[in-house]
PDB file of C-alpha atoms and ligand atoms in Angstrom:
ATOM      1  CA  UNK A   1      22.125  62.097  -9.652  1.00  0.00           C
ATOM      2  CA  UNK A   2      19.886  62.037 -12.377  1.00  0.00           C
ATOM      3  CA  UNK A   3      16.430  59.873 -11.995  1.00  0.00           C
ATOM      4  CA  UNK A   4      15.654  57.009 -13.738  1.00  0.00           C
ATOM      5  CA  UNK A   5      12.220  56.667 -15.368  1.00  0.00           C
ATOM      6  CA  UNK A   6      10.968  53.371 -15.969  1.00  0.00           C
ATOM      7  CA  UNK A   7       8.599  52.920 -19.348  1.00  0.00           C
ATOM      8  CA  UNK A   8       6.335  50.313 -19.846  1.00  0.00           C
ATOM      9  CA  UNK A   9       6.446  49.520 -23.768  1.00  0.00           C
ATOM     10  CA  UNK A  10       3.308  48.064 -25.255  1.00  0.00           C
ATOM     11  CA  UNK A  11       3.680  46.513 -29.080  1.00  0.00           C
ATOM     12  CA  UNK A  12       0.681  46.100 -30.903  1.00  0.00           C
ATOM     13  CA  UNK A  13       1.672  43.186 -32.560  1.00  0.00           C
ATOM     14  CA  UNK A  14       1.936  39.648 -31.569  1.00  0.00           C
ATOM     15  CA  UNK A  15       3.856  38.327 -34.578  1.00  0.00           C
ATOM     16  CA  UNK A  16       7.216  36.895 -34.070  1.00  0.00           C
ATOM     17  CA  UNK A  17       9.140  38.662 -36.756  1.00  0.00           C
ATOM     18  CA  UNK A  18       7.394  42.025 -35.965  1.00  0.00           C
ATOM     19  CA  UNK A  19       8.942  45.034 -36.826  1.00  0.00           C
ATOM     20  CA  UNK A  20       7.055  46.753 -34.095  1.00  0.00           C
ATOM     21  CA  UNK A  21       8.910  44.742 -31.682  1.00  0.00           C
ATOM     22  CA  UNK A  22      12.566  44.883 -33.563  1.00  0.00           C
ATOM     23  CA  UNK A  23      12.239  48.838 -33.049  1.00  0.00           C
ATOM     24  CA  UNK A  24      11.237  48.277 -29.389  1.00  0.00           C
ATOM     25  CA  UNK A  25      14.299  46.288 -28.723  1.00  0.00           C
ATOM     26  CA  UNK A  26      16.187  48.857 -30.948  1.00  0.00           C
ATOM     27  CA  UNK A  27      14.818  51.635 -28.565  1.00  0.00           C
ATOM     28  CA  UNK A  28      15.685  50.145 -25.558  1.00  0.00           C
ATOM     29  CA  UNK A  29      19.190  49.447 -26.672  1.00  0.00           C
ATOM     30  CA  UNK A  30      19.622  53.079 -27.596  1.00  0.00           C
ATOM     31  CA  UNK A  31      17.682  54.689 -24.832  1.00  0.00           C
ATOM     32  CA  UNK A  32      19.394  57.264 -22.518  1.00  0.00           C
ATOM     33  CA  UNK A  33      20.690  56.036 -19.392  1.00  0.00           C
ATOM     34  CA  UNK A  34      17.702  57.948 -17.596  1.00  0.00           C
ATOM     35  CA  UNK A  35      15.032  55.349 -19.349  1.00  0.00           C
ATOM     36  CA  UNK A  36      14.778  52.166 -18.004  1.00  0.00           C
ATOM     37  CA  UNK A  37      12.479  50.565 -20.537  1.00  0.00           C
ATOM     38  CA  UNK A  38      10.760  47.037 -21.098  1.00  0.00           C
ATOM     39  CA  UNK A  39       8.061  45.133 -22.901  1.00  0.00           C
ATOM     40  CA  UNK A  40       4.834  44.351 -21.057  1.00  0.00           C
ATOM     41  CA  UNK A  41       3.521  41.806 -22.910  1.00  0.00           C
ATOM     42  CA  UNK A  42      -0.199  41.168 -24.192  1.00  0.00           C
ATOM     43  CA  UNK A  43      -0.269  37.999 -26.334  1.00  0.00           C
ATOM     44  CA  UNK A  44      -2.074  36.178 -23.261  1.00  0.00           C
ATOM     45  CA  UNK A  45      -4.807  38.792 -22.726  1.00  0.00           C
ATOM     46  CA  UNK A  46      -8.409  37.818 -23.173  1.00  0.00           C
ATOM     47  CA  UNK A  47     -10.596  39.625 -24.625  1.00  0.00           C
ATOM     48  CA  UNK A  48     -12.173  42.508 -22.469  1.00  0.00           C
ATOM     49  CA  UNK A  49     -15.357  41.539 -21.060  1.00  0.00           C
ATOM     50  CA  UNK A  50     -17.088  44.185 -19.021  1.00  0.00           C
ATOM     51  CA  UNK A  51     -18.841  41.283 -16.804  1.00  0.00           C
ATOM     52  CA  UNK A  52     -15.150  41.213 -15.283  1.00  0.00           C
ATOM     53  CA  UNK A  53     -15.606  44.291 -13.441  1.00  0.00           C
ATOM     54  CA  UNK A  54     -16.063  42.599  -9.840  1.00  0.00           C
ATOM     55  CA  UNK A  55     -13.476  39.574 -10.416  1.00  0.00           C
ATOM     56  CA  UNK A  56     -10.875  39.835 -13.505  1.00  0.00           C
ATOM     57  CA  UNK A  57      -9.065  37.245 -14.571  1.00  0.00           C
ATOM     58  CA  UNK A  58      -5.580  37.281 -13.201  1.00  0.00           C
ATOM     59  CA  UNK A  59      -3.296  38.227 -16.196  1.00  0.00           C
ATOM     60  CA  UNK A  60      -5.791  41.202 -16.553  1.00  0.00           C
ATOM     61  CA  UNK A  61      -4.907  42.145 -12.708  1.00  0.00           C
ATOM     62  CA  UNK A  62      -1.258  41.388 -13.515  1.00  0.00           C
ATOM     63  CA  UNK A  63      -1.144  43.622 -16.911  1.00  0.00           C
ATOM     64  CA  UNK A  64      -2.906  46.419 -14.957  1.00  0.00           C
ATOM     65  CA  UNK A  65      -0.327  46.521 -12.240  1.00  0.00           C
ATOM     66  CA  UNK A  66       2.479  46.522 -14.701  1.00  0.00           C
ATOM     67  CA  UNK A  67       1.186  49.571 -16.451  1.00  0.00           C
ATOM     68  CA  UNK A  68       0.399  51.145 -13.042  1.00  0.00           C
ATOM     69  CA  UNK A  69       4.003  50.537 -12.162  1.00  0.00           C
ATOM     70  CA  UNK A  70       5.470  52.207 -14.764  1.00  0.00           C
ATOM     71  CA  UNK A  71       6.257  56.131 -14.757  1.00  0.00           C
ATOM     72  CA  UNK A  72       5.479  56.570 -18.387  1.00  0.00           C
ATOM     73  CA  UNK A  73       4.131  54.338 -21.346  1.00  0.00           C
ATOM     74  CA  UNK A  74       5.350  54.064 -24.822  1.00  0.00           C
ATOM     75  CA  UNK A  75       3.029  52.411 -27.496  1.00  0.00           C
ATOM     76  CA  UNK A  76       4.317  50.862 -30.764  1.00  0.00           C
ATOM     77  CA  UNK A  77       1.571  50.127 -33.153  1.00  0.00           C
ATOM     78  CA  UNK A  78       1.750  48.501 -36.499  1.00  0.00           C
ATOM     79  CA  UNK A  79      -1.472  49.696 -38.965  1.00  0.00           C
ATOM     80  CA  UNK A  80      -4.257  47.457 -39.695  1.00  0.00           C
ATOM     81  CA  UNK A  81      -6.636  48.635 -42.461  1.00  0.00           C
ATOM     82  CA  UNK A  82      -5.548  52.180 -41.410  1.00  0.00           C
ATOM     83  CA  UNK A  83      -6.200  51.907 -37.580  1.00  0.00           C
ATOM     84  CA  UNK A  84      -4.917  50.231 -34.394  1.00  0.00           C
ATOM     85  CA  UNK A  85      -4.661  46.495 -34.403  1.00  0.00           C
ATOM     86  CA  UNK A  86      -7.451  45.197 -32.208  1.00  0.00           C
ATOM     87  CA  UNK A  87      -4.988  43.318 -29.919  1.00  0.00           C
ATOM     88  CA  UNK A  88      -3.609  46.557 -28.945  1.00  0.00           C
ATOM     89  CA  UNK A  89      -6.900  48.359 -28.339  1.00  0.00           C
ATOM     90  CA  UNK A  90      -8.107  45.413 -26.348  1.00  0.00           C
ATOM     91  CA  UNK A  91      -4.908  45.971 -24.069  1.00  0.00           C
ATOM     92  CA  UNK A  92      -5.533  49.545 -23.882  1.00  0.00           C
ATOM     93  CA  UNK A  93      -9.387  48.686 -22.966  1.00  0.00           C
ATOM     94  CA  UNK A  94      -8.281  46.276 -20.292  1.00  0.00           C
ATOM     95  CA  UNK A  95      -6.265  48.891 -18.248  1.00  0.00           C
ATOM     96  CA  UNK A  96      -8.828  51.260 -18.881  1.00  0.00           C
ATOM     97  CA  UNK A  97     -11.253  50.032 -16.484  1.00  0.00           C
ATOM     98  CA  UNK A  98     -12.729  50.145 -14.032  1.00  0.00           C
ATOM     99  CA  UNK A  99     -14.098  53.305 -14.935  1.00  0.00           C
ATOM    100  CA  UNK A 100     -12.259  56.266 -13.017  1.00  0.00           C
ATOM    101  CA  UNK A 101      -9.707  54.127 -11.930  1.00  0.00           C
ATOM    102  CA  UNK A 102      -7.879  53.282 -15.067  1.00  0.00           C
ATOM    103  CA  UNK A 103      -4.132  52.981 -14.413  1.00  0.00           C
ATOM    104  CA  UNK A 104      -3.065  54.719 -17.891  1.00  0.00           C
ATOM    105  CA  UNK A 105      -4.769  58.115 -16.187  1.00  0.00           C
ATOM    106  CA  UNK A 106      -1.959  60.875 -16.091  1.00  0.00           C
ATOM    107  CA  UNK A 107       0.649  58.720 -17.331  1.00  0.00           C
ATOM    108  CA  UNK A 108       3.146  60.619 -19.715  1.00  0.00           C
ATOM    109  CA  UNK A 109       3.245  58.743 -23.031  1.00  0.00           C
ATOM    110  CA  UNK A 110       4.229  58.484 -26.591  1.00  0.00           C
ATOM    111  CA  UNK A 111       3.313  56.507 -29.912  1.00  0.00           C
ATOM    112  CA  UNK A 112       5.231  55.348 -32.693  1.00  0.00           C
ATOM    113  CA  UNK A 113       4.128  53.849 -35.520  1.00  0.00           C
ATOM    114  CA  UNK A 114       5.701  51.292 -37.847  1.00  0.00           C
ATOM    115  CA  UNK A 115       5.105  49.855 -41.490  1.00  0.00           C
ATOM    116  CA  UNK A 116       6.565  48.190 -44.107  1.00  0.00           C
ATOM    117  CA  UNK A 117       4.646  50.727 -46.167  1.00  0.00           C
ATOM    118  CA  UNK A 118       5.355  54.311 -47.114  1.00  0.00           C
ATOM    119  CA  UNK A 119       2.660  56.004 -45.116  1.00  0.00           C
ATOM    120  CA  UNK A 120       4.234  54.517 -41.816  1.00  0.00           C
ATOM    121  CA  UNK A 121       0.872  53.575 -40.004  1.00  0.00           C
ATOM    122  CA  UNK A 122       0.104  57.431 -39.776  1.00  0.00           C
ATOM    123  CA  UNK A 123      -3.690  56.123 -39.689  1.00  0.00           C
ATOM    124  CA  UNK A 124      -3.105  54.207 -36.714  1.00  0.00           C
ATOM    125  CA  UNK A 125      -0.525  56.721 -35.074  1.00  0.00           C
ATOM    126  CA  UNK A 126      -3.477  58.931 -35.108  1.00  0.00           C
ATOM    127  CA  UNK A 127      -6.292  56.446 -33.868  1.00  0.00           C
ATOM    128  CA  UNK A 128      -4.089  55.490 -31.165  1.00  0.00           C
ATOM    129  CA  UNK A 129      -3.445  59.180 -30.136  1.00  0.00           C
ATOM    130  CA  UNK A 130      -7.166  59.659 -29.794  1.00  0.00           C
ATOM    131  CA  UNK A 131      -7.376  56.640 -27.778  1.00  0.00           C
ATOM    132  CA  UNK A 132      -4.660  57.534 -25.592  1.00  0.00           C
ATOM    133  CA  UNK A 133      -6.233  60.937 -24.990  1.00  0.00           C
ATOM    134  CA  UNK A 134      -9.423  59.170 -23.705  1.00  0.00           C
ATOM    135  CA  UNK A 135      -7.942  57.137 -21.553  1.00  0.00           C
ATOM    136  CA  UNK A 136      -5.979  59.974 -19.962  1.00  0.00           C
ATOM    137  CA  UNK A 137      -2.513  59.577 -21.053  1.00  0.00           C
ATOM    138  CA  UNK A 138      -0.814  62.852 -21.260  1.00  0.00           C
ATOM    139  CA  UNK A 139       0.468  61.958 -24.825  1.00  0.00           C
ATOM    140  CA  UNK A 140       3.652  63.803 -26.379  1.00  0.00           C
ATOM    141  CA  UNK A 141       2.450  65.842 -29.579  1.00  0.00           C
ATOM    142  CA  UNK A 142       6.096  66.449 -30.748  1.00  0.00           C
ATOM    143  CA  UNK A 143       8.150  64.836 -32.095  1.00  0.00           C
ATOM    144  CA  UNK A 144       6.065  62.272 -34.166  1.00  0.00           C
ATOM    145  CA  UNK A 145       7.526  59.203 -34.775  1.00  0.00           C
ATOM    146  CA  UNK A 146       6.242  57.676 -38.550  1.00  0.00           C
ATOM    147  CA  UNK A 147       8.529  54.648 -39.177  1.00  0.00           C
ATOM    148  CA  UNK A 148       7.570  53.594 -42.693  1.00  0.00           C
ATOM    149  CA  UNK A 149       9.641  51.451 -45.189  1.00  0.00           C
ATOM    150  CA  UNK A 150      10.234  49.576 -41.848  1.00  0.00           C
ATOM    151  CA  UNK A 151      11.195  46.211 -43.780  1.00  0.00           C
ATOM    152  CA  UNK A 152      14.306  47.392 -44.579  1.00  0.00           C
ATOM    153  CA  UNK A 153      15.246  49.065 -41.719  1.00  0.00           C
ATOM    154  CA  UNK A 154      16.599  46.013 -39.848  1.00  0.00           C
ATOM    155  CA  UNK A 155      19.491  43.329 -40.520  1.00  0.00           C
ATOM    156  CA  UNK A 156      19.180  39.466 -40.473  1.00  0.00           C
ATOM    157  CA  UNK A 157      19.388  39.337 -36.909  1.00  0.00           C
ATOM    158  CA  UNK A 158      16.507  42.044 -36.221  1.00  0.00           C
ATOM    159  CA  UNK A 159      18.872  44.791 -35.315  1.00  0.00           C
ATOM    160  CA  UNK A 160      17.766  48.353 -36.486  1.00  0.00           C
ATOM    161  CA  UNK A 161      20.485  49.323 -39.117  1.00  0.00           C
ATOM    162  CA  UNK A 162      19.337  52.683 -40.855  1.00  0.00           C
ATOM    163  CA  UNK A 163      21.256  55.358 -39.320  1.00  0.00           C
ATOM    164  CA  UNK A 164      18.989  58.082 -40.083  1.00  0.00           C
ATOM    165  CA  UNK A 165      16.118  56.313 -37.831  1.00  0.00           C
ATOM    166  CA  UNK A 166      18.644  55.646 -35.376  1.00  0.00           C
ATOM    167  CA  UNK A 167      19.512  59.147 -34.706  1.00  0.00           C
ATOM    168  CA  UNK A 168      16.004  60.290 -35.202  1.00  0.00           C
ATOM    169  CA  UNK A 169      14.666  57.852 -32.512  1.00  0.00           C
ATOM    170  CA  UNK A 170      17.544  58.995 -30.142  1.00  0.00           C
ATOM    171  CA  UNK A 171      15.983  62.487 -30.340  1.00  0.00           C
ATOM    172  CA  UNK A 172      12.560  60.965 -29.840  1.00  0.00           C
ATOM    173  CA  UNK A 173      13.919  59.471 -26.581  1.00  0.00           C
ATOM    174  CA  UNK A 174      15.598  62.594 -25.326  1.00  0.00           C
ATOM    175  CA  UNK A 175      12.477  64.477 -26.065  1.00  0.00           C
ATOM    176  CA  UNK A 176      10.435  61.926 -24.436  1.00  0.00           C
ATOM    177  CA  UNK A 177      12.719  62.020 -21.183  1.00  0.00           C
ATOM    178  CA  UNK A 178      11.916  65.739 -20.928  1.00  0.00           C
ATOM    179  CA  UNK A 179       7.924  65.126 -21.627  1.00  0.00           C
ATOM    180  CA  UNK A 180       8.108  62.515 -18.715  1.00  0.00           C
ATOM    181  CA  UNK A 181      10.017  65.165 -16.037  1.00  0.00           C
ATOM    182  CA  UNK A 182       7.657  67.669 -17.279  1.00  0.00           C
ATOM    183  CA  UNK A 183       4.415  65.585 -16.877  1.00  0.00           C
ATOM    184  CA  UNK A 184       5.333  62.404 -13.911  1.00  0.00           C
TER     185      UNK A 184
HETATM  186  C1  FMN B 201      -5.300  42.617 -41.327  1.00  0.00           C
HETATM  187  C2  FMN B 201      -3.815  43.496 -41.721  1.00  0.00           C
HETATM  188  C3  FMN B 201      -4.190  44.937 -42.131  1.00  0.00           C
HETATM  189  C4  FMN B 201      -3.149  45.608 -42.471  1.00  0.00           C
HETATM  190  N1  FMN B 201      -3.632  47.093 -43.079  1.00  0.00           N
HETATM  191  C5  FMN B 201      -2.840  47.731 -43.386  1.00  0.00           C
HETATM  192  C6  FMN B 201      -2.608  49.213 -43.504  1.00  0.00           C
HETATM  193  O1  FMN B 201      -3.706  49.270 -43.184  1.00  0.00           O
HETATM  194  N2  FMN B 201      -1.636  49.719 -43.486  1.00  0.00           N
HETATM  195  C7  FMN B 201      -0.206  49.588 -43.755  1.00  0.00           C
HETATM  196  O2  FMN B 201       0.961  50.030 -43.902  1.00  0.00           O
HETATM  197  N3  FMN B 201       0.160  48.469 -43.765  1.00  0.00           N
HETATM  198  C8  FMN B 201      -1.064  47.341 -43.511  1.00  0.00           C
HETATM  199  N4  FMN B 201      -0.895  46.199 -42.882  1.00  0.00           N
HETATM  200  C9  FMN B 201       0.493  45.409 -43.150  1.00  0.00           C
HETATM  201  C10 FMN B 201       1.348  45.457 -41.765  1.00  0.00           C
HETATM  202  O3  FMN B 201       1.759  46.994 -41.640  1.00  0.00           O
HETATM  203  C11 FMN B 201       2.443  44.656 -41.845  1.00  0.00           C
HETATM  204  O4  FMN B 201       1.994  43.378 -41.565  1.00  0.00           O
HETATM  205  C12 FMN B 201       3.536  45.008 -40.660  1.00  0.00           C
HETATM  206  O5  FMN B 201       4.603  44.234 -40.753  1.00  0.00           O
HETATM  207  C13 FMN B 201       2.690  44.750 -39.448  1.00  0.00           C
HETATM  208  O6  FMN B 201       3.597  45.065 -38.444  1.00  0.00           O
HETATM  209  P1  FMN B 201       4.293  43.880 -37.312  1.00  0.00           P
HETATM  210  O7  FMN B 201       5.371  43.750 -38.509  1.00  0.00           O
HETATM  211  O8  FMN B 201       4.811  44.727 -36.386  1.00  0.00           O
HETATM  212  O9  FMN B 201       3.496  42.756 -37.269  1.00  0.00           O
HETATM  213  C14 FMN B 201      -2.023  45.275 -42.780  1.00  0.00           C
HETATM  214  C15 FMN B 201      -1.481  43.988 -41.990  1.00  0.00           C
HETATM  215  C16 FMN B 201      -2.765  42.946 -41.694  1.00  0.00           C
HETATM  216  C17 FMN B 201      -2.392  41.672 -41.272  1.00  0.00           C
END
C-alpha cells in the first residue's frame, strides 16, 4: 500500500486572480495519488512582531500548527522587485519562531516561482531558497521550477492549459514525492 504525504502549499500572493494561486490549484488537480496537497492561507496573518513570543495571536498559532502537521511544504512565489513578496516572507518568519522551535525545521520542501514575465521569477525563487534553507526546510534542488509568461498559460476559468507546463509540473511533483520519501 502506498503512503500518502500531506503537503502544505503556501501561495505568496493575496490577489484574487493570482497566477500563483491558479498554478497551486492546478498542482492540486494533477498531483499523483501519493500527494495530498492543500493551500494554507496567509491572508489574515498579522505582521510578525517579536514581542509576541510568549503570547502569539490565535491565527499565528493556527498557521504554525497547519505547517507543523504537514509532511512537506511547497512554496509558490511571485517576484516583487526581484525578490519575495513581503506577505510570503512574513509567513515564513512567523512559522520560524520561537527560535529553535520553528515548524519548518526538517520539512522536505520545494519552491516554484510564477511570473507573467519571461524571467519567471528567478530572483524571487533564489531569494526564497536562501530563506528556506535558513529556517531549516530541506529544499529540493532539482528540478527547478520557473514558470514564466504565466499570463498566457491559463484559460478564462483559471485552468492551466499549457501542455508542456502540465507535463513539466507532473515530473516536478513526481520528483517531489521521491524527495519527500528520502527526507520525511
Ligand atoms: C510591487 C510589484 C513588484 C513587481 N516586481 C516584479 C519583478 O521583479 N519581476 C517580475 O517578473 N514581476 C514583477 N511584478 C509583476 C508580478 O510578477 C505580477 O503582478 C504577478 O502577476 C504577481 O503574481 P500573482 O499573479 O500570483 O499575484 C511586480 C508586481 C508588483 C505588484
